[in-house]
Amino acid sequence: MEHHIEKEPLSFFLQQVYLKNLSGSLEIACRDFQTNLYFQGGKLINGMSTRFDEKISVILHLMGIINEEQYNFLSGLHQFADDQVSAMLLDHNFAKKNDIFFARIYQLRRIAISTFSLQTGKWSFFPDEPHPPFRETFEIPLAGILVEGARSIDHVSFYSNRWLLREPIPFKEIPPLVEIYFTDPELDFHAHLSALSPQRTCQELIALLNILPVDFWRKILVFHLLGLLQFQKSEGHVDIGRDIAALLEINQKLQAPGGDVFFLLGLAADTPLERMEIARNKMLLRFAPERFGSAAAPEIKKIARAVCDRLRSAEVRLDAEPLPQVEPLPQKIPAVAKQWLDEDFSATPELELPFSPAAAPPAMNIAASDHEKAWAMLLKGKELYEQREFDKAIGFLKQAIKLEPGQGDFYYLLGLCQGEMEVMKNDAEISLKKAIELKSWSADPVYALGILYRGQGKMKLAERCFQRVKEISYEHTGASRALVDLRRIRAREKPAPPLFKKKRS
């Protein structure tokens, strides 16, 4: 049976192979390459890939077994099968059998781990006795691959959409046999999770633990894939997104001339003092900075702190009058992000494209109904994106942006959809640049822009993006792999010397 990676990620399938000790052959077909993995009793025993950076010669070079000159000699043999290249290496004393053996194990783990980052493609599993190539078999435990694969996840939207409003329930004790795979920060995370769970949704935990969402989901996935964490439905949840919108609206009104705190509470001027104090305390709890944590931009936490300080220091006014209506203030772009955008993109002649009217400065004053409509359209857009109905998704996302133009997530998903359509590549660039402005703390839109540039052959701009991703998130595996790929492409473009020099007579 054929499965689509967008709907059924390989991380969940490999989890089943591990937990159920499955045997068989896994075939993965992507646009530019094919991968085969073979399992026996829940262990990886062999595999192959047509991906350039997963060839045996590349692996040997990465491991330092062959030097640069030897690697250049082999550059013309990448089209040959790995077993043929290995035989040539042994015949000419470029490597030893032991070197090839350990390189193969490294290669198989790398191939399996790379499947966690796949966003599109198809896969099929044939639950029969596996027939690995050349009858060569290894015994590689899947537990370590699942852990490393979870750490390499770049796009977490599939997992956050699935579990954001669910409560994670971790096992109280980690078996010693798998504990060796976890880092100290992961074990600390497990301890904090055990102390805070249950009755806390993932959305609330991200704020309480003050952790970046991508790091949160990677750590959650590490334990879930090994069967050490389950999820349960939450009886109720708090809409952080709605609270952020309300916070921004209140902050704007407080900055207006003559802004009165208690009018913002929706209370009349003759409201009893005790009731005013109760309303103030409720608002202080709702907008406490620690509630937002890293689930939102760092600027949101600062705004929450400023609003709470203003609420605490406010004096009760019984003669409060309604505030004058003011125009929304444009959202400020953080200086660091703006500098990077100006230097790396705006100064490049081929990129001097004006933003579309939809990319106008965002309005902070958002009606609750518009906010709900906008996010409903985003969810519909995500659903259509996963179904690869990009043109329909674009329509919903543009409507969402009109209702709530200050959300970087909207522009990010719009850019991803536009990037899948050949005639809209320039529009995708504009949307992703806008997402970078609005989500300066996030590596995702920068990485997506780099992928877009790489597909257009703009390698220097793509490299700048991937380097910027590494500055934001040093452990971003996708950017690391992309930078390695770009270097390999440059190396391939150099003329290679002949494999074997003629002997002098």
XYZ file of C-alpha atoms in Angstrom:
505
model
C 0.000 0.000 0.000
C 1.326 3.435 -0.972
C 1.473 6.191 1.649
C 2.072 9.949 1.334
C 4.764 11.424 3.583
C 2.772 14.661 4.027
C -0.027 12.730 5.738
C 1.916 9.822 7.241
C 5.466 10.858 8.217
C 8.115 8.178 8.273
C 8.905 8.968 11.923
C 5.653 7.272 12.985
C 6.217 4.281 10.725
C 9.771 3.717 12.013
C 8.344 3.915 15.534
C 6.066 0.974 14.691
C 8.976 -1.007 13.241
C 10.830 -0.485 16.533
C 7.938 -1.149 18.928
C 6.517 -4.143 17.012
C 9.834 -5.680 15.863
C 8.721 -5.639 12.220
C 10.626 -7.206 9.316
C 10.427 -6.175 5.671
C 11.495 -3.689 3.011
C 10.717 0.038 2.966
C 10.762 1.848 -0.381
C 10.758 5.671 -0.447
C 10.282 7.629 -3.672
C 10.935 11.381 -3.711
C 11.211 13.796 -6.598
C 15.016 13.726 -6.877
C 16.064 10.451 -5.255
C 15.032 7.016 -4.036
C 15.786 5.237 -0.765
C 15.433 1.612 0.322
C 15.699 0.380 3.922
C 15.609 -3.232 5.091
C 14.519 -4.347 8.584
C 14.617 -7.604 10.474
C 13.170 -8.062 13.954
C 12.895 -4.308 14.511
C 16.517 -3.624 13.508
C 17.971 -1.918 10.452
C 20.017 -4.466 8.491
C 20.751 -2.701 5.182
C 19.773 0.099 2.857
C 20.712 2.193 -0.141
C 20.077 5.714 -1.414
C 20.608 7.594 -4.686
C 21.130 10.861 -2.762
C 24.530 12.402 -3.487
C 25.471 13.180 0.129
C 24.618 9.616 1.170
C 27.048 7.908 -1.241
C 29.804 5.783 0.300
C 32.586 7.970 -1.125
C 31.057 11.077 0.478
C 30.700 9.235 3.802
C 34.328 8.065 3.719
C 35.449 11.614 3.059
C 33.314 12.992 5.901
C 34.782 10.394 8.251
C 38.317 11.350 7.233
C 39.135 7.891 5.843
C 39.973 9.244 2.381
C 41.618 12.608 1.812
C 40.596 15.451 -0.495
C 42.789 14.265 -3.366
C 41.420 10.724 -3.193
C 37.875 12.075 -2.978
C 38.443 14.183 -6.098
C 39.730 11.057 -7.874
C 36.416 9.378 -7.016
C 34.233 12.287 -8.120
C 33.605 10.684 -11.500
C 32.310 7.456 -9.940
C 29.273 8.733 -8.084
C 26.969 7.138 -10.645
C 28.306 3.672 -9.747
C 26.750 1.509 -7.021
C 28.323 1.691 -3.583
C 29.559 -1.901 -3.710
C 31.468 -1.190 -6.938
C 33.052 1.945 -5.468
C 33.952 0.033 -2.309
C 35.629 -2.694 -4.375
C 37.724 -0.107 -6.235
C 38.723 1.535 -2.959
C 39.927 -1.813 -1.599
C 41.730 -2.785 -4.816
C 43.758 0.425 -4.836
C 44.381 0.561 -1.072
C 42.379 3.760 -0.590
C 40.599 2.108 2.348
C 40.602 -1.102 4.386
C 37.766 -3.586 4.928
C 37.309 -2.368 8.484
C 37.024 1.216 7.222
C 34.347 0.219 4.719
C 32.436 -1.719 7.413
C 32.189 1.227 9.822
C 31.499 3.649 6.970
C 28.564 1.462 5.898
C 27.092 1.538 9.412
C 27.500 5.329 9.508
C 25.956 5.559 6.039
C 22.924 3.405 6.918
C 22.223 5.425 10.076
C 22.563 8.670 8.083
C 20.143 7.433 5.402
C 17.564 6.365 7.990
C 17.859 9.589 10.016
C 17.505 11.744 6.890
C 14.009 10.304 6.290
C 12.732 12.249 9.325
C 13.234 15.549 7.480
C 11.332 14.543 4.332
C 8.287 16.719 3.657
C 6.982 15.215 0.428
C 7.175 11.878 -1.330
C 5.670 8.408 -1.161
C 6.593 5.278 0.742
C 5.562 1.634 0.744
C 6.390 -1.187 3.143
C 6.512 -4.847 2.161
C 6.245 -6.981 5.324
C 8.110 -10.000 4.048
C 11.477 -11.544 4.663
C 13.808 -8.754 3.514
C 16.250 -9.374 0.655
C 19.029 -6.841 1.186
C 21.439 -6.175 -1.696
C 24.358 -8.614 -2.013
C 23.031 -10.519 1.033
C 24.988 -8.101 3.221
C 23.419 -7.589 6.660
C 24.124 -5.449 9.706
C 22.344 -5.158 13.054
C 21.709 -1.500 13.829
C 19.300 -0.769 16.737
C 16.458 1.563 15.786
C 16.257 3.282 19.192
C 19.308 5.442 18.496
C 18.039 6.267 14.998
C 14.633 7.340 16.361
C 16.283 9.638 18.902
C 18.669 11.208 16.374
C 15.861 11.500 13.834
C 13.606 13.322 16.300
C 16.420 15.779 17.036
C 16.803 16.494 13.312
C 13.148 17.473 12.706
C 13.029 20.927 11.072
C 9.336 21.402 10.303
C 7.261 20.778 13.412
C 3.860 21.938 12.142
C 2.593 18.356 11.633
C 3.294 17.481 15.267
C 2.133 20.797 16.741
C -1.151 20.626 14.800
C -1.673 17.116 16.127
C -0.727 17.609 19.784
C -0.724 21.335 20.640
C -3.922 21.151 22.683
C -3.299 17.681 24.109
C -1.713 16.791 27.429
C 1.566 14.804 27.284
C 1.838 11.978 29.829
C 5.466 10.805 30.211
C 6.457 7.511 31.783
C 7.721 8.127 35.316
C 10.823 5.981 34.844
C 13.043 5.588 31.783
C 14.371 2.026 31.222
C 18.189 1.871 31.603
C 18.537 0.213 28.165
C 17.271 3.351 26.386
C 18.347 5.979 28.909
C 21.837 5.923 27.371
C 20.435 7.511 24.184
C 19.261 10.708 25.906
C 21.283 13.835 26.630
C 21.271 15.540 30.036
C 19.036 18.410 28.742
C 16.540 15.817 27.459
C 16.503 14.014 30.797
C 16.012 17.364 32.576
C 13.142 18.114 30.188
C 11.576 14.752 31.058
C 11.876 15.535 34.768
C 10.221 18.964 34.337
C 7.506 17.426 32.175
C 6.781 14.768 34.798
C 6.493 17.447 37.488
C 4.123 19.637 35.451
C 1.980 16.926 33.843
C -0.811 15.973 33.630
C -3.535 18.590 33.060
C -1.188 20.845 31.119
C -1.489 21.083 27.346
C 1.576 21.286 25.131
C 0.633 24.892 24.385
C 0.750 25.769 28.087
C 3.947 23.781 28.679
C 5.826 25.656 25.941
C 5.120 28.904 27.794
C 5.740 27.519 31.294
C 9.058 25.908 30.360
C 10.127 29.014 28.401
C 11.423 26.825 25.587
C 11.513 27.417 21.834
C 8.624 25.539 20.183
C 10.915 23.653 17.773
C 13.053 22.440 20.700
C 9.934 21.473 22.652
C 8.542 19.337 19.841
C 11.886 17.673 19.171
C 12.183 16.642 22.824
C 8.548 15.519 22.961
C 9.107 13.420 19.835
C 12.289 11.864 21.250
C 10.330 10.300 24.113
C 7.139 9.600 22.161
C 8.869 7.618 19.406
C 10.479 5.324 21.971
C 7.085 4.664 23.555
C 7.910 6.653 26.707
C 5.266 9.368 26.310
C 1.586 9.303 25.404
C -1.047 12.006 24.881
C -4.525 12.475 26.271
C -7.291 14.877 25.359
C -7.518 18.043 27.401
C -10.794 18.904 29.108
C -10.210 22.572 28.391
C -7.524 24.802 26.958
C -6.460 28.431 26.852
C -6.216 30.201 23.498
C -2.813 31.895 23.745
C -3.211 33.364 20.261
C -6.367 35.217 21.264
C -4.681 36.500 24.434
C -1.740 37.815 22.391
C -4.119 39.699 20.086
C -5.919 41.204 23.114
C -2.580 42.118 24.717
C -1.406 43.986 21.604
C -4.707 45.835 21.386
C -4.563 46.931 25.044
C -0.920 47.951 24.745
C -1.749 50.184 21.806
C -4.618 51.869 23.634
C -2.471 52.435 26.712
C 0.009 54.324 24.548
C -2.671 56.702 23.316
C -2.837 60.178 24.945
C -4.919 60.081 28.100
C -5.176 56.293 28.049
C -7.134 55.151 31.095
C -6.472 51.694 32.508
C -9.856 50.997 34.030
C -11.853 52.025 31.002
C -9.968 49.230 29.212
C -11.367 46.794 31.746
C -14.839 47.491 30.403
C -16.033 49.050 33.664
C -18.138 52.148 34.143
C -16.763 55.169 36.002
C -19.002 54.536 39.009
C -17.971 50.864 39.425
C -17.130 50.028 43.063
C -13.406 50.037 43.866
C -13.379 46.365 44.913
C -14.789 45.291 41.582
C -12.189 47.391 39.775
C -9.426 45.691 41.775
C -10.820 42.249 40.965
C -10.892 43.126 37.246
C -7.330 44.438 37.424
C -6.091 41.257 39.121
C -7.771 39.077 36.499
C -6.066 41.038 33.751
C -2.700 40.765 35.530
C -3.107 36.989 35.589
C -4.209 36.834 31.956
C -1.276 38.921 30.695
C 1.459 37.692 33.040
C 4.704 37.625 30.956
C 5.549 34.049 31.931
C 2.349 32.837 30.235
C 3.736 33.711 26.830
C 7.310 32.489 27.190
C 8.843 31.432 23.894
C 5.510 30.468 22.381
C 5.483 33.969 20.904
C 8.049 36.526 19.827
C 10.387 37.873 22.536
C 8.752 41.267 21.941
C 5.401 39.862 23.149
C 6.877 39.027 26.539
C 8.285 42.561 26.829
C 4.910 44.050 25.921
C 3.201 41.839 28.531
C 5.648 43.027 31.188
C 5.049 46.683 30.248
C 1.252 46.276 30.303
C 1.353 44.564 33.709
C 3.632 47.276 35.115
C 1.185 49.913 33.865
C -1.741 48.053 35.421
C 0.002 47.775 38.791
C 1.024 51.417 38.899
C -2.316 52.799 37.727
C -4.369 54.906 40.120
C -8.118 54.398 40.275
C -9.964 57.113 38.394
C -13.676 57.389 38.945
C -14.080 60.040 36.257
C -12.697 57.974 33.421
C -14.036 58.866 30.000
C -14.000 56.768 26.862
C -10.708 56.798 24.988
C -10.502 58.492 21.600
C -10.238 56.109 18.659
C -6.689 55.978 17.331
C -5.202 54.498 14.234
C -3.328 51.206 14.752
C 0.431 51.522 15.171
C 2.624 49.619 12.719
C 4.490 46.676 14.185
C 8.184 47.368 14.574
C 10.684 45.033 12.996
C 13.479 44.058 15.432
C 16.690 45.908 14.539
C 18.767 42.751 14.081
C 16.311 41.186 11.668
C 15.879 44.413 9.728
C 19.629 44.857 9.400
C 20.018 41.317 8.064
C 17.179 41.784 5.573
C 18.529 45.138 4.386
C 22.101 43.971 3.983
C 21.531 40.543 2.520
C 18.475 41.028 0.314
C 17.286 44.564 -0.305
C 20.733 45.594 -1.508
C 20.684 42.889 -4.171
C 19.389 44.340 -7.484
C 17.586 41.166 -8.555
C 15.589 41.165 -5.322
C 14.306 44.738 -5.370
C 10.655 43.713 -5.459
C 8.032 45.828 -3.676
C 5.822 44.110 -1.169
C 2.257 43.523 -2.268
C -0.585 45.553 -0.665
C -1.357 42.487 1.445
C 2.005 42.992 3.143
C 1.042 46.366 4.589
C 1.882 47.145 8.251
C -0.333 45.039 10.525
C -3.223 46.392 12.495
C -3.075 45.614 16.209
C -6.719 46.336 16.893
C -8.318 43.070 15.851
C -11.926 42.196 16.479
C -12.383 38.829 18.144
C -14.583 37.562 15.304
C -12.002 38.559 12.684
C -9.271 36.879 14.715
C -11.239 33.623 14.868
C -12.050 33.775 11.152
C -8.407 34.427 10.253
C -7.115 31.454 12.236
C -9.880 29.214 10.902
C -8.748 30.144 7.390
C -5.143 29.388 8.344
C -6.138 25.912 9.511
C -8.057 25.352 6.284
C -5.037 26.593 4.327
C -2.795 24.120 6.185
C -5.177 21.299 5.402
C -5.201 22.181 1.697
C -1.402 22.593 1.702
C -0.988 19.079 3.104
C -3.348 17.828 0.370
C -1.132 19.686 -2.163
C -4.055 21.832 -3.335
C -1.863 24.917 -3.305
C -4.034 27.259 -5.394
C -7.025 26.756 -3.071
C -4.829 27.159 0.014
C -3.463 30.463 -1.321
C -7.001 31.876 -1.566
C -7.762 31.093 2.095
C -4.394 32.429 3.291
C -4.796 35.733 1.452
C -8.195 36.201 3.092
C -6.641 35.433 6.482
C -3.925 38.050 5.874
C -6.552 40.700 5.050
C -8.271 40.027 8.375
C -5.061 39.819 10.435
C -2.015 41.107 8.505
C 0.435 40.987 11.420
C 0.827 37.204 11.597
C 4.094 35.855 10.239
C 2.660 32.308 10.196
C 0.166 33.364 7.526
C 2.886 34.733 5.221
C 5.122 31.716 5.900
C 2.502 29.187 4.816
C 1.501 31.419 1.884
C 5.142 31.482 0.758
C 5.387 27.683 1.002
C 2.273 27.297 -1.163
C 3.432 29.847 -3.736
C 6.862 28.226 -3.861
C 5.249 24.993 -5.077
C 3.819 26.772 -8.153
C 6.300 27.667 -10.885
C 4.519 30.871 -11.935
C 4.445 32.220 -8.360
C 8.113 31.867 -7.324
C 8.560 35.650 -7.113
C 5.416 35.964 -4.990
C 6.782 33.219 -2.720
C 9.976 35.223 -2.216
C 7.979 38.315 -1.212
C 5.784 36.364 1.203
C 8.716 34.610 2.867
C 10.607 37.887 3.280
C 7.538 39.342 4.973
C 7.343 36.274 7.233
C 10.990 36.829 8.182
C 10.167 40.400 9.209
C 7.261 39.316 11.370
C 8.888 36.129 12.750
C 12.457 37.322 13.229
C 13.038 34.781 16.008
C 12.082 31.815 13.795
C 14.437 29.906 11.500
C 11.604 28.323 9.470
C 10.866 31.141 6.966
C 14.591 31.826 6.474
C 15.196 28.143 5.738
C 12.226 28.062 3.333
C 13.620 31.127 1.521
C 16.974 29.372 1.208
C 15.275 26.307 -0.303
C 13.441 28.591 -2.740
C 16.662 30.313 -3.821
C 18.444 26.968 -4.202
C 15.676 25.734 -6.502
C 16.093 28.889 -8.604
C 19.849 28.376 -8.886
C 20.662 31.425 -6.713
C 23.263 29.534 -4.730
C 24.962 32.498 -3.051
C 21.671 33.839 -1.721
C 20.650 30.350 -0.632
C 23.931 29.972 1.260
C 23.340 33.290 3.047
C 19.927 32.059 4.160
C 21.237 28.747 5.456
C 24.035 30.511 7.313
C 21.474 32.851 8.864
C 19.404 29.814 9.931
C 22.456 28.438 11.722
C 22.837 31.768 13.540
C 19.242 31.537 14.767
C 19.253 27.797 15.487
C 22.753 26.325 15.519
C 21.532 22.694 15.586
C 19.281 23.120 12.522
C 20.065 19.866 10.688
C 18.389 20.887 7.436
C 20.518 24.017 7.094
C 23.675 22.083 7.980
C 22.922 19.471 5.342
C 22.052 22.158 2.779
C 25.375 23.939 3.349
C 27.220 20.641 2.893
C 25.262 19.989 -0.327
C 26.172 23.413 -1.690
C 29.857 22.778 -1.026
C 29.620 19.394 -2.738
C 27.949 20.966 -5.766
C 30.775 23.499 -6.027
C 33.313 20.681 -5.748
C 31.557 18.693 -8.495
C 31.614 21.694 -10.816
C 35.432 21.793 -10.670
C 37.112 19.717 -13.393
C 38.212 16.414 -11.860
C 41.585 14.812 -12.686
C 41.594 11.278 -14.140
C 41.119 8.500 -11.604
C 44.361 6.748 -12.337
C 47.460 8.381 -13.764
C 49.271 6.682 -16.615
C 52.514 5.007 -15.653
C 55.635 6.491 -17.069
C 57.517 4.221 -19.431
